[in-house]
Amino acid sequence: MKILVINGPNINMLGLREPDIYGKQSFADLLALLEQTAQEESVDVEQFQSNHEGTIVDKIQSAYGCFDGIVINPAAYTHTSVAILDALKAVAIPAVEVHISDVDSRESFRQISYAGLACVKTIKGQGLEGYRQAIQYLKQIR
Ligand code: DQA
């Protein structure tokens, strides 16, 4: 099974970025968790991070026919991007939305998710562990 993990803008700043909200673990720690999960679950995991909306759309499009599942944290684009929603719908690959923080208990604008409308599940407020749970969920529903 091949899973693509996509992270949007500023996720590469984990550890430095608002640690009271996103925790002290770094982006490198997230990549290590993904590698470890891939081994434990016997799945192939490719990760991709971009700060650019169109680049994320391109990556989702290129996943068509190549991946069995997508884990996506579109970060700030969650709350604004119809283009990412449409790309997820276009490829129709089962996708799980992940948010490190509990977006429901934050500003009201963070409670709107466009990408989530094309996802089979949303995991929020679980920190980096949410990515592991998302991979396990995709494996389970396959
Ligand atoms: C986030 C939540 C978003 O509102 C925010 O813009 C992010 C990260 C999260 O993982 O909690 O960049 O997606």
Tab-separated table of C-alpha atoms and ligand atoms in Angstrom:
chain	number	residue	atom	x	y	z
A	1	MET	CA	0.000	0.000	0.000
A	2	LYS	CA	1.308	3.446	-0.949
A	3	ILE	CA	0.389	6.500	1.098
A	4	LEU	CA	1.205	10.108	0.278
A	5	VAL	CA	1.496	12.501	3.229
A	6	ILE	CA	1.074	16.149	2.256
A	7	ASN	CA	1.817	19.048	4.577
A	8	GLY	CA	0.957	22.633	3.756
A	9	PRO	CA	2.486	25.993	4.672
A	10	ASN	CA	4.555	26.481	7.821
A	11	ILE	CA	4.415	22.830	8.871
A	12	ASN	CA	8.165	22.793	8.097
A	13	MET	CA	8.504	25.283	10.973
A	14	LEU	CA	7.285	22.812	13.595
A	15	GLY	CA	9.190	23.108	16.856
A	16	LEU	CA	9.944	26.802	16.296
A	17	ARG	CA	6.426	27.789	15.424
A	18	GLU	CA	4.024	28.636	18.278
A	19	PRO	CA	5.176	25.667	20.416
A	20	ASP	CA	2.371	26.288	22.903
A	21	ILE	CA	-0.074	25.394	20.115
A	22	TYR	CA	1.856	22.954	17.898
A	23	GLY	CA	4.255	21.451	20.445
A	24	LYS	CA	8.049	21.334	20.671
A	25	GLN	CA	8.601	18.471	18.257
A	26	SER	CA	10.293	19.511	15.011
A	27	PHE	CA	9.460	18.786	11.376
A	28	ALA	CA	12.363	16.310	11.419
A	29	ASP	CA	10.614	14.546	14.305
A	30	LEU	CA	7.459	14.331	12.171
A	31	LEU	CA	9.432	12.817	9.281
A	32	ALA	CA	10.949	10.265	11.677
A	33	LEU	CA	7.475	9.374	12.977
A	34	LEU	CA	6.270	8.839	9.402
A	35	GLU	CA	9.229	6.564	8.628
A	36	GLN	CA	8.690	4.585	11.818
A	37	THR	CA	4.949	4.236	11.119
A	38	ALA	CA	5.645	3.085	7.569
A	39	GLN	CA	7.895	0.311	8.898
A	40	GLU	CA	5.517	-0.729	11.662
A	41	GLU	CA	2.483	-0.816	9.371
A	42	SER	CA	4.354	-2.265	6.372
A	43	VAL	CA	3.221	0.495	4.032
A	44	ASP	CA	5.155	2.798	1.714
A	45	VAL	CA	4.945	6.410	2.840
A	46	GLU	CA	6.095	9.364	0.744
A	47	GLN	CA	6.038	12.785	2.336
A	48	PHE	CA	5.698	16.151	0.630
A	49	GLN	CA	5.640	19.640	2.120
A	50	SER	CA	5.009	22.910	0.330
A	51	ASN	CA	4.166	26.470	1.242
A	52	HIS	CA	2.467	26.972	-2.138
A	53	GLU	CA	-1.150	26.179	-2.928
A	54	GLY	CA	-0.668	25.390	-6.640
A	55	THR	CA	2.268	23.117	-5.868
A	56	ILE	CA	0.051	21.152	-3.494
A	57	VAL	CA	-2.648	20.913	-6.185
A	58	ASP	CA	-0.002	19.636	-8.648
A	59	LYS	CA	1.146	17.015	-6.133
A	60	ILE	CA	-2.412	15.786	-5.494
A	61	GLN	CA	-3.012	15.509	-9.254
A	62	SER	CA	0.220	13.570	-9.719
A	63	ALA	CA	-0.907	11.070	-7.060
A	64	TYR	CA	-3.633	9.757	-9.373
A	65	GLY	CA	-2.956	6.128	-10.210
A	66	CYS	CA	0.151	6.078	-7.990
A	67	PHE	CA	-1.116	6.151	-4.395
A	68	ASP	CA	-3.776	4.235	-2.462
A	69	GLY	CA	-4.302	6.876	0.201
A	70	ILE	CA	-3.519	10.474	1.066
A	71	VAL	CA	-2.919	12.016	4.489
A	72	ILE	CA	-3.182	15.779	4.225
A	73	ASN	CA	-2.638	18.653	6.598
A	74	PRO	CA	-3.334	21.597	4.306
A	75	ALA	CA	-2.500	23.937	7.232
A	76	ALA	CA	-3.822	27.469	6.569
A	77	TYR	CA	-5.091	26.409	3.108
A	78	THR	CA	-7.581	24.165	4.930
A	79	HIS	CA	-9.681	27.214	5.601
A	80	THR	CA	-9.376	28.927	2.204
A	81	SER	CA	-8.593	26.530	-0.630
A	82	VAL	CA	-11.351	25.353	-2.927
A	83	ALA	CA	-8.542	24.382	-5.347
A	84	ILE	CA	-7.171	21.762	-2.919
A	85	LEU	CA	-10.717	20.490	-2.263
A	86	ASP	CA	-11.328	20.144	-6.008
A	87	ALA	CA	-7.995	18.365	-6.558
A	88	LEU	CA	-8.816	15.824	-3.834
A	89	LYS	CA	-12.234	15.272	-5.402
A	90	ALA	CA	-10.705	14.947	-8.874
A	91	VAL	CA	-8.294	12.147	-7.968
A	92	ALA	CA	-10.832	10.476	-5.622
A	93	ILE	CA	-8.084	8.783	-3.583
A	94	PRO	CA	-9.233	8.077	0.005
A	95	ALA	CA	-7.875	10.992	2.037
A	96	VAL	CA	-7.617	11.696	5.761
A	97	GLU	CA	-7.319	15.275	6.991
A	98	VAL	CA	-4.974	15.862	9.939
A	99	HIS	CA	-4.607	18.903	12.170
A	100	ILE	CA	-1.962	18.908	14.865
A	101	SER	CA	-3.890	21.395	16.990
A	102	ASP	CA	-7.507	21.225	18.055
A	103	VAL	CA	-8.823	23.638	15.440
A	104	ASP	CA	-12.327	23.480	16.956
A	105	SER	CA	-11.179	25.237	20.110
A	106	ARG	CA	-9.371	28.037	18.245
A	107	GLU	CA	-10.501	31.035	16.155
A	108	SER	CA	-13.817	30.608	14.349
A	109	PHE	CA	-12.167	30.838	10.894
A	110	ARG	CA	-10.244	27.634	11.674
A	111	GLN	CA	-13.485	25.719	12.065
A	112	ILE	CA	-14.184	25.847	8.344
A	113	SER	CA	-12.440	23.144	6.308
A	114	TYR	CA	-12.790	22.975	2.549
A	115	ALA	CA	-10.361	20.070	2.123
A	116	GLY	CA	-12.229	18.144	4.807
A	117	LEU	CA	-15.270	17.968	2.531
A	118	ALA	CA	-13.325	15.534	0.326
A	119	CYS	CA	-11.858	13.473	3.176
A	120	VAL	CA	-13.118	10.202	4.651
A	121	LYS	CA	-11.958	11.224	8.138
A	122	THR	CA	-10.559	14.186	10.076
A	123	ILE	CA	-8.155	13.829	13.010
A	124	LYS	CA	-7.526	16.964	15.061
A	125	GLY	CA	-5.808	17.894	18.285
A	126	GLN	CA	-3.747	14.706	18.581
A	127	GLY	CA	-0.377	16.340	17.891
A	128	LEU	CA	1.991	14.429	15.598
A	129	GLU	CA	0.319	11.162	16.644
A	130	GLY	CA	-2.584	12.201	14.401
A	131	TYR	CA	-0.462	11.305	11.357
A	132	ARG	CA	0.113	7.787	12.683
A	133	GLN	CA	-3.614	7.397	13.334
A	134	ALA	CA	-4.403	8.617	9.810
A	135	ILE	CA	-2.048	6.066	8.208
A	136	GLN	CA	-3.502	3.280	10.369
A	137	TYR	CA	-7.032	4.331	9.401
A	138	LEU	CA	-6.237	4.292	5.661
A	139	LYS	CA	-4.711	0.835	6.031
A	140	GLN	CA	-7.776	-0.371	7.920
A	141	ILE	CA	-10.328	0.835	5.335
A	142	ARG	CA	-8.403	-0.405	2.329
B	1	DQA	C1	-3.115	23.364	11.386
B	1	DQA	C2	-4.237	24.299	11.830
B	1	DQA	C3	-4.390	25.447	10.854
B	1	DQA	O1	-5.454	26.309	11.278
B	1	DQA	C4	-3.123	26.261	10.783
B	1	DQA	O2	-3.243	27.285	9.822
B	1	DQA	C5	-1.926	25.423	10.531
B	1	DQA	C6	-1.809	24.115	11.162
B	1	DQA	C7	-2.840	22.245	12.408
B	1	DQA	O3	-2.148	21.308	12.044
B	1	DQA	O4	-3.276	22.334	13.555
B	1	DQA	O5	-0.984	25.860	9.894
B	1	DQA	O6	-3.506	22.736	10.181
